[in-house]
XYZ file of C-alpha atoms in Angstrom:
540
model
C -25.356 8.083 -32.600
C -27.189 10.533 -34.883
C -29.278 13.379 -33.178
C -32.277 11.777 -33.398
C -30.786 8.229 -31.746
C -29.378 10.398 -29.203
C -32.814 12.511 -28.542
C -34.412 8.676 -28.156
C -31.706 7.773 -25.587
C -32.142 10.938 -23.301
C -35.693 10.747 -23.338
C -35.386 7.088 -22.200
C -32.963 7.958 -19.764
C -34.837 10.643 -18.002
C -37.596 7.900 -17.722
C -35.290 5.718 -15.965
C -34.445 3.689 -18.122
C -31.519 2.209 -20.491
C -31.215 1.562 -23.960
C -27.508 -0.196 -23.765
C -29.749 -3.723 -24.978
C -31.834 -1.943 -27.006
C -28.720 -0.188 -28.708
C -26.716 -3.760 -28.903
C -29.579 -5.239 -31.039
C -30.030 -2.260 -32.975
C -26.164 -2.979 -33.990
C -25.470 1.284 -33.108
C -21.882 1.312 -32.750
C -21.423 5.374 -32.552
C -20.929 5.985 -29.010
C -21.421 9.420 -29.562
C -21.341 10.534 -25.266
C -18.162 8.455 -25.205
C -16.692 10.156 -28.043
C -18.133 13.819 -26.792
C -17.072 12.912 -22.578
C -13.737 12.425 -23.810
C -13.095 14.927 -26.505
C -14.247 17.711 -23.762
C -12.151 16.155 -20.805
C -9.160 15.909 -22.100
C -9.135 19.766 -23.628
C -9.056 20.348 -19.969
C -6.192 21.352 -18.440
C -4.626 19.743 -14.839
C -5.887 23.265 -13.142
C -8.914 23.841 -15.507
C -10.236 20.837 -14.196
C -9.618 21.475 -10.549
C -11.431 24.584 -11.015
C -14.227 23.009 -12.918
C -14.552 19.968 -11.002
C -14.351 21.286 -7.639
C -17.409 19.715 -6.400
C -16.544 16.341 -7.760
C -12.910 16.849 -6.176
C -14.623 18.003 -1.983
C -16.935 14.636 -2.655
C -13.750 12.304 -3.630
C -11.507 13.717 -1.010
C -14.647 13.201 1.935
C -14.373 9.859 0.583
C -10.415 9.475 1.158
C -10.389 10.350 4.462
C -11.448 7.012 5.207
C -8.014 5.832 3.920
C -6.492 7.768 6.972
C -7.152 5.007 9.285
C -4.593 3.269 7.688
C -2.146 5.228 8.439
C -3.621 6.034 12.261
C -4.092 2.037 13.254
C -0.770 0.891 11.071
C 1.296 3.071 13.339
C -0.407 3.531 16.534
C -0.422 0.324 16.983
C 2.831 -0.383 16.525
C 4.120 2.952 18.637
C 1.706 1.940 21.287
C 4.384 -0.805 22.348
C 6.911 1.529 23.192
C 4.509 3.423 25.719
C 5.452 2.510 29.706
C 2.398 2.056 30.668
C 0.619 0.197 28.110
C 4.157 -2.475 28.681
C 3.313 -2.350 32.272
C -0.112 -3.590 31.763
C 0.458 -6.054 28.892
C 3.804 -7.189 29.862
C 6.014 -8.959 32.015
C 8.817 -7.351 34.395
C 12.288 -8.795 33.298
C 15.581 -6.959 34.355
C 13.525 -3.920 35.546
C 11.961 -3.359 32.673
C 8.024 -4.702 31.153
C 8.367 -6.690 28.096
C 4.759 -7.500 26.273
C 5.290 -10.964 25.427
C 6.572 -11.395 21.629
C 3.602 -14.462 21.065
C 1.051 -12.001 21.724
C 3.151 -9.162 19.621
C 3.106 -11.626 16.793
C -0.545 -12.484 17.259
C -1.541 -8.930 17.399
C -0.235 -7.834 14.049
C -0.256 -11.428 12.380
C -3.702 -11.742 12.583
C -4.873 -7.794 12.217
C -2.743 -8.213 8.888
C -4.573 -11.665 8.158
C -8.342 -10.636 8.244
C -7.512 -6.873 6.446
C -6.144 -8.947 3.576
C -9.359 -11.110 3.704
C -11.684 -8.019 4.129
C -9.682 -6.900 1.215
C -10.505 -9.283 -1.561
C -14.076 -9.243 -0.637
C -14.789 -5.516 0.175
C -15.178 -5.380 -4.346
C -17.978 -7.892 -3.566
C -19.912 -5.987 -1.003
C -19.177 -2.670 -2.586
C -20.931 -4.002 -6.026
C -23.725 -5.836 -4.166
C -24.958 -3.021 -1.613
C -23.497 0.061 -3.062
C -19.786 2.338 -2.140
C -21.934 4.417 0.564
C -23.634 1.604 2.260
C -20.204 -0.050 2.246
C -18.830 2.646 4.198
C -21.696 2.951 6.490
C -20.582 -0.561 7.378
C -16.777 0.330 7.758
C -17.541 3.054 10.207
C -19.968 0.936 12.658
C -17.774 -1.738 12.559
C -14.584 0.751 13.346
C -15.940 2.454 15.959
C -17.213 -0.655 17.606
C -13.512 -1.915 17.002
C -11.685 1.332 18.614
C -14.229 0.521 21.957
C -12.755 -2.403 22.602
C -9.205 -1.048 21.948
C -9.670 2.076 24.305
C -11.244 0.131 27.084
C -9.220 -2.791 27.350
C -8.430 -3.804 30.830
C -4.878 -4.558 31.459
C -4.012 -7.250 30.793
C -7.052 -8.844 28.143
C -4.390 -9.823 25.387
C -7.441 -11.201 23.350
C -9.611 -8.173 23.774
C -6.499 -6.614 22.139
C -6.234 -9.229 19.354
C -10.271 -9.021 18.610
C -10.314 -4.880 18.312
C -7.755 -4.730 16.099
C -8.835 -7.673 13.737
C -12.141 -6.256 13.452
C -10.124 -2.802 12.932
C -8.415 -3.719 10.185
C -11.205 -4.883 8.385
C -12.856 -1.746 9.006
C -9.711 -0.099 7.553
C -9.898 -2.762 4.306
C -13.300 -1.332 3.705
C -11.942 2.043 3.801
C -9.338 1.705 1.592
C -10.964 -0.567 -1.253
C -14.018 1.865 -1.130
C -12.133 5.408 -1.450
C -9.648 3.942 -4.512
C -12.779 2.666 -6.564
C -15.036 5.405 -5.492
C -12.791 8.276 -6.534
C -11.670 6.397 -9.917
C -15.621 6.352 -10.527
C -16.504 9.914 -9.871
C -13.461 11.382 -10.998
C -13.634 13.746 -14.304
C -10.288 12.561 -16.202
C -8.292 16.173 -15.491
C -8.491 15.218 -11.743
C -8.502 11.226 -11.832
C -4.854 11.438 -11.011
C -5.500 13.744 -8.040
C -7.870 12.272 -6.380
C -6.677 8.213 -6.666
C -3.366 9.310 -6.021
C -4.974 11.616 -3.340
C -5.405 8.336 -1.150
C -1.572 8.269 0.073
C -1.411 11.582 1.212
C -4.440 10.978 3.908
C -2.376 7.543 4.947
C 0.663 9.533 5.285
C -1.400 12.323 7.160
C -2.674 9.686 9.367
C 0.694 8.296 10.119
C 1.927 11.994 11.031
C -0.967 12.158 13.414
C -0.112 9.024 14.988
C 3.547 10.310 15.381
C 2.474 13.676 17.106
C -0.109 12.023 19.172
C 1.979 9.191 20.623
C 4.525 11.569 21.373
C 2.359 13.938 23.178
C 1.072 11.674 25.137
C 3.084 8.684 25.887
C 5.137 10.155 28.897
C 2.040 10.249 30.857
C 2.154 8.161 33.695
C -1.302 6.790 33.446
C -3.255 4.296 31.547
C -4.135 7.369 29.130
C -0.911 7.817 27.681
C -2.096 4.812 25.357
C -5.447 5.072 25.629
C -5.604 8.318 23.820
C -3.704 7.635 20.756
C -6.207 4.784 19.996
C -8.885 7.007 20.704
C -8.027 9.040 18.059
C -8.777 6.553 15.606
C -12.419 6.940 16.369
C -11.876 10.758 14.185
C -12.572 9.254 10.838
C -15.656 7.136 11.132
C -16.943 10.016 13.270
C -15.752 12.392 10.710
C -17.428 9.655 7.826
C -20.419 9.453 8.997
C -21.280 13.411 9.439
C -20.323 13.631 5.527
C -21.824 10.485 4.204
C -25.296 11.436 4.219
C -24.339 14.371 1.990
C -21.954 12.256 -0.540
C -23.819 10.967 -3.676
C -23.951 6.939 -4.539
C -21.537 6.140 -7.405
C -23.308 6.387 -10.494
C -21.313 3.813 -12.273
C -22.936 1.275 -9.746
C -26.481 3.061 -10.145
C -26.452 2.775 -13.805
C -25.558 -1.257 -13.593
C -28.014 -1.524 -11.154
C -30.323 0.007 -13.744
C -31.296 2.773 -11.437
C -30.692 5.271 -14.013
C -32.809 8.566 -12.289
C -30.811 8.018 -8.905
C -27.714 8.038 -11.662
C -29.002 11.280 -13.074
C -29.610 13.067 -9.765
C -25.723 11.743 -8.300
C -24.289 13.056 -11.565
C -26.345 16.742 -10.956
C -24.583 16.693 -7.638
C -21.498 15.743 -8.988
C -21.227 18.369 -11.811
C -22.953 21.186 -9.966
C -21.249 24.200 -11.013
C -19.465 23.167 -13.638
C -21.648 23.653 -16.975
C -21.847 20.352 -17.940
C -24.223 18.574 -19.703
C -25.675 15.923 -17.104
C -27.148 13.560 -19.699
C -24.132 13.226 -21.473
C -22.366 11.825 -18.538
C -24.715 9.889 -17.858
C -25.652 8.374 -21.462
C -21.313 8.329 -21.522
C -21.742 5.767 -18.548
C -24.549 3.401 -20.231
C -22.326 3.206 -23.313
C -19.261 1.963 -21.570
C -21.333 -0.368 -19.836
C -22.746 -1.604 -22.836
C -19.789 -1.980 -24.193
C -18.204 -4.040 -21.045
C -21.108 -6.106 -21.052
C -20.594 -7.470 -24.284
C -16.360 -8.066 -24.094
C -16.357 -11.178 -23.538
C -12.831 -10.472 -21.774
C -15.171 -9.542 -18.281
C -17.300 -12.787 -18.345
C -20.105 -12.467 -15.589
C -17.953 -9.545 -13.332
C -16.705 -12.731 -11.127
C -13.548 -12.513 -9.264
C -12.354 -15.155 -11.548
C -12.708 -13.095 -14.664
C -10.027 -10.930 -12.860
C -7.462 -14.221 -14.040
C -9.209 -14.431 -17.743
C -8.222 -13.079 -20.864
C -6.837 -9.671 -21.216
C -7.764 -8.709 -17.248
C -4.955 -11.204 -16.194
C -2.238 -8.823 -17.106
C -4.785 -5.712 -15.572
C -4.676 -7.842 -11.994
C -0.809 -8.778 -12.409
C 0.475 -5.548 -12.925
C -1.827 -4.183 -10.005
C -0.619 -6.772 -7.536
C 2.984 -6.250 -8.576
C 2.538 -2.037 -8.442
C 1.920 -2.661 -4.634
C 4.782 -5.911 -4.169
C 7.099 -2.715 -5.884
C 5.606 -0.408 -3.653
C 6.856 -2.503 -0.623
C 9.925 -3.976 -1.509
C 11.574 -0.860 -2.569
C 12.499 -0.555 1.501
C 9.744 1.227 2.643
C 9.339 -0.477 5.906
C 12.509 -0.725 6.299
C 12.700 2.913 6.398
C 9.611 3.725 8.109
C 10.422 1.275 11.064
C 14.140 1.799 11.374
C 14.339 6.050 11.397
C 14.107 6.677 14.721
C 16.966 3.967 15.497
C 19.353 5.869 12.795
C 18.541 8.860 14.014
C 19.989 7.548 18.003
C 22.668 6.057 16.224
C 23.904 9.408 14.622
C 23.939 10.439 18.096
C 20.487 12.168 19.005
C 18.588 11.801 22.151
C 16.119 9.622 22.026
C 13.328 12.367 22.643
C 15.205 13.962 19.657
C 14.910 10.942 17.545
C 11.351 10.819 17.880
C 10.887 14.913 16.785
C 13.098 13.700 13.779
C 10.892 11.146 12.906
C 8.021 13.020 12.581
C 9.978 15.755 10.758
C 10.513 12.760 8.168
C 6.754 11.918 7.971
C 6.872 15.573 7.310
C 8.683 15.588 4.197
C 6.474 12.632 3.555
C 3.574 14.772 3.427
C 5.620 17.628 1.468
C 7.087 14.212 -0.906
C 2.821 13.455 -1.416
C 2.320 17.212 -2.819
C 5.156 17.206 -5.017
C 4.497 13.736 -6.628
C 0.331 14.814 -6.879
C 1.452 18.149 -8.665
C 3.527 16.053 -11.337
C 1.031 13.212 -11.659
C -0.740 14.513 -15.090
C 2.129 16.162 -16.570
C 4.804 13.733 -15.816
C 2.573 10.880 -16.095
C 2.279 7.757 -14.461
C 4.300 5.399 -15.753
C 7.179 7.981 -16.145
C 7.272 9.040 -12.323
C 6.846 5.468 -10.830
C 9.874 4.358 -12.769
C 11.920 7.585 -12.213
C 10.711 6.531 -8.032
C 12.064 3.235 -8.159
C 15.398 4.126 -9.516
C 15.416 6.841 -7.105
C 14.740 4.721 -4.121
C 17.103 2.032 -5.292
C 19.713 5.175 -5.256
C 18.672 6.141 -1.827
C 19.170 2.648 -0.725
C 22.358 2.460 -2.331
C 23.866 5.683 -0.628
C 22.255 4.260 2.566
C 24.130 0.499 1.926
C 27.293 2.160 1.506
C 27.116 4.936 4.313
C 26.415 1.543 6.501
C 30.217 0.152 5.218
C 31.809 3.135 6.399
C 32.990 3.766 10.057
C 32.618 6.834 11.972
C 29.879 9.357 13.154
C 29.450 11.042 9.581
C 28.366 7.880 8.351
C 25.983 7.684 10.707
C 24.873 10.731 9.589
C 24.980 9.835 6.340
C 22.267 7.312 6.938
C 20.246 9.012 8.782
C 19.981 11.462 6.377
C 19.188 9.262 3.468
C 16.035 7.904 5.722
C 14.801 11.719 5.604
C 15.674 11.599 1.757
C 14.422 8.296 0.876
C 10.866 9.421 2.365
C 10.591 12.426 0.228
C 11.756 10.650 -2.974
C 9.199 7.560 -2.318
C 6.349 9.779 -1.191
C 6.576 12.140 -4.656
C 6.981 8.993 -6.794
C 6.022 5.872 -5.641
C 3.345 5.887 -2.848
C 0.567 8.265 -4.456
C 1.375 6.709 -8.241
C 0.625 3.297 -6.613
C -3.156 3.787 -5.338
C -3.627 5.801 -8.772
C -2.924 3.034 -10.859
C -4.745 0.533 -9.124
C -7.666 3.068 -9.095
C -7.827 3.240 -12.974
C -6.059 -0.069 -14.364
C -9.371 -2.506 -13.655
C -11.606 -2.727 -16.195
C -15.192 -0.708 -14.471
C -17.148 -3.531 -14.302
C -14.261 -5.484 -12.221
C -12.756 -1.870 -10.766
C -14.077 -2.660 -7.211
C -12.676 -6.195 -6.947
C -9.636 -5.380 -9.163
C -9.038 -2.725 -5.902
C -9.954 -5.498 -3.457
C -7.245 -7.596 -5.011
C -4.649 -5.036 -5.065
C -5.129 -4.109 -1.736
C -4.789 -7.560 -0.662
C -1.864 -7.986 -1.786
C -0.052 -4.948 -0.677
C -1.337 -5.773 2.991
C 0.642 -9.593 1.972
C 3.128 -8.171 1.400
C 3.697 -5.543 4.690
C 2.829 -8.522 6.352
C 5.985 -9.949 4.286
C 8.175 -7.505 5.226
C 7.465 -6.798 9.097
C 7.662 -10.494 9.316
C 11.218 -10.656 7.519
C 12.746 -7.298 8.626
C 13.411 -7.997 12.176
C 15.359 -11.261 11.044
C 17.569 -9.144 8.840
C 18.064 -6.027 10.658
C 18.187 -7.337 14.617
C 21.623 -7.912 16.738
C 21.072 -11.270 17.645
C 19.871 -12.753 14.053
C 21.966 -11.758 10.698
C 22.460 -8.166 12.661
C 22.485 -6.165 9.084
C 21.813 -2.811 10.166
C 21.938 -0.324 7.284
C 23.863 -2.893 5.197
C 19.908 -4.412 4.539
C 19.863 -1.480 2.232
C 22.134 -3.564 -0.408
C 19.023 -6.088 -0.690
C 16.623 -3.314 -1.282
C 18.684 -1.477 -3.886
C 18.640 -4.718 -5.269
C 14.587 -5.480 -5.599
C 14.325 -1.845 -6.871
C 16.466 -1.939 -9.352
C 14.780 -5.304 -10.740
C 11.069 -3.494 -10.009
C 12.248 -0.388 -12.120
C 13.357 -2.474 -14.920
C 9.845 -4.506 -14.385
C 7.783 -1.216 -14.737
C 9.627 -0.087 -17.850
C 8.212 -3.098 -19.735
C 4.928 -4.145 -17.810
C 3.782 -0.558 -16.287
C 1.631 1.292 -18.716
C 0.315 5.136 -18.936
C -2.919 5.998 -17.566
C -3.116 9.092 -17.772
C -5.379 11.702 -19.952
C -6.927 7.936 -21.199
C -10.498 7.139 -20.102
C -11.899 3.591 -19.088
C -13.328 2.759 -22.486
C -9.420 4.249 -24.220
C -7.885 1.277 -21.432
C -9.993 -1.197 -22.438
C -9.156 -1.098 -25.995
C -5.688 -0.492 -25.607
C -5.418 -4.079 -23.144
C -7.713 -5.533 -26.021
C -5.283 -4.922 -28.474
C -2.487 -6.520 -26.776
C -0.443 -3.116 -26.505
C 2.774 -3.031 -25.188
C 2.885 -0.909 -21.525
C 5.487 1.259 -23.043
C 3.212 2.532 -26.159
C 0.159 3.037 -23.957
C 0.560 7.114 -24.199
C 1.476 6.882 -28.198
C -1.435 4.675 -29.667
C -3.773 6.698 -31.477
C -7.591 4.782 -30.677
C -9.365 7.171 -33.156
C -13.206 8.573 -32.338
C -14.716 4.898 -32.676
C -14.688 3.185 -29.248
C -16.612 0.145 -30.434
C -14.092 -0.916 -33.065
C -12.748 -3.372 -30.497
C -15.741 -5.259 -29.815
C -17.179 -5.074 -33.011
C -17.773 -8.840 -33.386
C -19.346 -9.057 -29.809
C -22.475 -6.212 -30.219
């Protein structure tokens, strides 16, 4: 745009409304506040923009915390089990012992996992329609409602059980979806990487919790000792809602719902204190849009268009990010510590300090991997974490072939390692990818989709797992690590070719570079030029 077309836009702007039509039939094609957004972004540096962007960074990380019920209701639930008294009033006595009946195990998790994978796909849909805050104002009534039913189940109401944590888990979808598009929206580029990848260190933190909690308190001899870990839960809607009045509406979804003044004022909150020029933001926003509205590869912003054109290899590679994420051995890992840990010979009180000790170093493995996120890249540290976890899972395989107690130790200690190596790799490059690989008018449902298919394939796993690894089926122990070393190996050599750099590019850079066709692995080396419309020439 010259000066005086961009004078025309922000006086349009600051009357509410857009030109992007206007500019379309005008045939404009300098996207000057594209060009200028991006030019000053990326001369940022990883800390530079941490110290710019600080405001932005408090609002996306408020945001995240909703992604800690994950982690909370994923393991509480499961630990709950293991609690005397919560077995004493869900389950049966057989040889002195209370046994919660397996149907209404399998029913409990089965169909928590099936409605979070539904809530999933259409959380994009509700997000786009009523807004990311108004979402979450949802997710938090609905969780708290949820966690009331969990707490103050009587013994023995197995469907009470079943409801709360369906309606949980959808609560937790919402979460999820909501914090991975939300902080991939607000995000300046310097800090995109922190804050999507940001989302895996609140799940881990919530998992942590869960650990400490359920150990506290499960020796109690009263119904409490269960009823307190799920109690916790009710910390992050409580903890949402006190910050959600004070956390600005995307202005991504503002500016397509052609609200542009709300835009404006969300944008003033966003980049208070940090110098910037509001109005270029903001006219940066209205140009991508404009440019999104006329590539033809986004149709109508349907969930079908996620399986059109050039957004079918966007969707593919988000769905299989999370399938890698998974069947690297992750649950294997998570689920089976504690029972290496009595096998290398420690009590079992021990066993469960250990545990958390390795949720520890998953939380140290989150810090590490979010410190190397811009500089190492994306694409270069998820590949360098599957070939590390198909290592770990190779020492582990072989430690398992091996008699004796130092073998024992030997896997136990790769559990510890394996943590670390997935949790600075892996788990926070995952959510960042599917934060920034959907185009922005499909980002919310391309998050929907991606998160419902790494809940299919937990699901997948927990469901498998126990068939591989118990005594009385194939009885593999640590030898289940040969199959994972296996399916990492194959999902490193997948990323190398299908995985591409995200990194230090903007939305309207990854656009272009999936219209062109260009190969994952020359992402980071294309050179776009200054003219972002180049791509879509034939369209505006």
């Amino acid at each position: 745009m010259s000066q005086t077309d961009f004078k025309t836009y922000t006086e349009h702007v600051e009357s509410g409304k857009t030109l992007g039509k206007d500019y379309a039939q005008g045939g404009i094609r300098e996207f000057a506040a594209i060009n200028h957004v991006n030019a000053h972004e990326k001369g940022l540096s990883y800390i530079q923009g941490i110290r710019r962007y600080k405001i932005a960074l408090v609002y996306c990380f408020c945001v995240s915390l909703g992604a800690m019920l994950n982690g909370l209701d994923g393991s509480i639930q499961g630990q709950v089990i293991s609690i005397p008294t919560f077995r004493k009033s869900f389950g049966y006595p057989s040889n002195g012992q209370y046994i919660v009946p397996a149907s209404w195990q399998s029913a409990w998790s089965g169909g928590q996992r099936a409605v979070t994978m539904i809530a999933a796909v259409f959380a994009g849909a509700l997000a786009d329609l009523i807004g990311r805050r108004n979402t979450l104002y949802i997710a938090c009534i609905v969780s708290i409602g949820s966690v009331f039913m969990l707490v103050f189940a009587p013994p023995g109401s197995f469907a009470m059980i079943l409801v709360g944590r369906m309606v949980n888990g959808a609560a937790s979808a919402l979460f999820n979806c909501i914090a991975a598009s939300y902080t991939s929206e607000l995000s300046p580029l310097p800090i995109r990487g922190l804050t999507t990848g940001g989302l895996n260190i609140w799940i881990v933190g919530g998992q942590l919790t869960a650990a400490g909690v359920t150990y506290a308190c499960g020796t109690r001899n009263d119904n409490w000792a269960w009823r307190i870990p799920l109690a916790v839960q009710w910390s992050v809607p409580a903890l949402m809602l006190l910050t959600l009045p004070f956390i600005p509406e995307s202005p991504w979804h503002l500016v397509r719902k052609g609200k542009m003044e709300q835009a404006r004022k969300a944008l003033v909150r966003l980049y208070w204190l940090s110098g910037d020029d509001v109005d270029q933001h903001l006219a940066r926003i209205d140009e991508v849009v404009l440019l999104e509205a006329h590539n033809k590869d986004n149709g109508t912003g349907t969930y079908l268009d996620l399986f059109r054109r050039t957004n079918l290899r966007r969707t593919i590679v988000v769905a299989v990010v999370f399938m890698c994420q998974e069947f690297a051995g992750v649950q294997f890992v998570l689920g089976f510590s504690t029972y290496f840990f009595q096998l290398a010979g420690f009590p079992v009180a021990q066993s469960f300090k250990l545990n958390i000790g390795t949720l520890s170093l998953a939380f140290v493995g989150n810090l590490i991997g979010l410190s190397l996120i811009n500089r190492v890249g994306r694409r270069r540290l998820f590949i360098v974490g599957m070939c590390t976890c198909a290592a770990d899972c190779l020492g582990l395989a072989i430690c398992s072939m091996i008699p004796g107690q130092a073998a024992l130790w030997g896997q136990a200690s790769f559990t510890m390692i394996y943590m670390l190596a997935f949790q600075s790799g892996i788990g926070p490059v995952a959510y960042a990818l599917v934060g920034e690989l959907g185009s922005a008018k499909l980002r919310a449902k391309t998050v929907g989709w991606g998160m419902a298919v790494h809940n299919t394939s937990v699901g997948t796993t927990q469901v498998i797992l126990p068939y591989l690894v118990n005594p009385d089926q194939a009885n593999l122990k640590g030898k289940v690590g040969w199959i994972f070393f296996g399916v990492a190996v194959v999902g490193a050599i997948w990323a190398y070719f299908f995985v591409p750099e995200t990194a230090h590019r903007n939305i309207d850079e990854l656009d272009e570079l999936f219209a062109r066709g260009i190969p994952a692995r020359k992402f980071h080396k294309t050179d776009l030029g200054l003219d972002r419309s180049a791509a879509f020439e034939t369209e505006i």
